[in-house]
Amino acid sequence: MQQLRETHRCRDILRMGPDAFLQLCEKLRATRQLRDTKHVTVEEQVARFLYIVAHNVKTRTVSFFYHRSGETVSRHFHAVLRAIILLEDEFLRQPSASIVSPAILHNHRFYPYFKDCIGAIDGTHFRVKVPIADQPKFRGRKDWPTQNVLAACDFDMKFTYVLTGWEGTASDSIVLKNALSRDDNLKLP
């Protein structure tokens, strides 16, 4: 864990700087969903989780390098995942349509033309591993299985909505329609 104090190494391994990593660990610790165990700190649990997610590494590979059992790595991975999911409401907030963003309000090129704009949406494809039987419906324009993900962000480049789970063959219009019709739907002005 000492090696992760170097910014470039931490970014290479965990895809975030050491300060952000430590803040994330403290926030997860504060939820009381994660705590140090007899042999594993919260920082080590979160580092392993981020390494697995950032590099698409199997838990057995991580268990080898961290000298932990596969069961321990898997248990901690899922504990960190559950704790992060609980932070969703804190980090994914849909903006209010009644408030005009300062980025628009204070720029004569944008105001009043974009006064009702609250952000931007876009779709992207992420490479995924799925059972062989399910691969055809996840294979879109690429030669490999993908998941179609819709994301929205505000003018501060903060995510306000993320919808995952759609097969790579799903069209963007179908994904958008689903995002607008769900219980936890994408809010539009």
Coordinates of N, CA and C in Angstrom, one line a residue, residues 57-64 70 73-74:
V57 N -9.4 -7.8 -14.2 CA -8.6 -8.9 -13.8 C -9.5 -9.9 -13.0
K58 N -9.2 -11.2 -13.1 CA -9.9 -12.2 -12.3 C -9.5 -12.2 -10.9
T59 N -10.5 -12.5 -10.0 CA -10.2 -12.5 -8.6 C -9.1 -13.5 -8.2
R60 N -8.9 -14.6 -9.0 CA -7.9 -15.6 -8.7 C -6.5 -15.0 -8.9
T61 N -6.4 -14.1 -9.9 CA -5.1 -13.4 -10.2 C -4.8 -12.5 -9.0
V62 N -5.8 -11.7 -8.6 CA -5.6 -10.8 -7.4 C -5.3 -11.6 -6.2
S63 N -5.9 -12.7 -6.0 CA -5.6 -13.5 -4.8 C -4.2 -14.0 -4.8
F64 N -3.6 -14.3 -6.0 CA -2.2 -14.7 -6.1 C -1.3 -13.6 -5.7
G70 N -9.0 -17.0 -2.7 CA -10.0 -16.5 -3.6 C -11.3 -16.1 -3.0
V73 N -10.9 -12.6 -1.4 CA -10.9 -11.6 -2.4 C -12.3 -11.4 -2.9
S74 N -13.0 -12.5 -3.2 CA -14.4 -12.4 -3.7 C -15.3 -11.7 -2.7

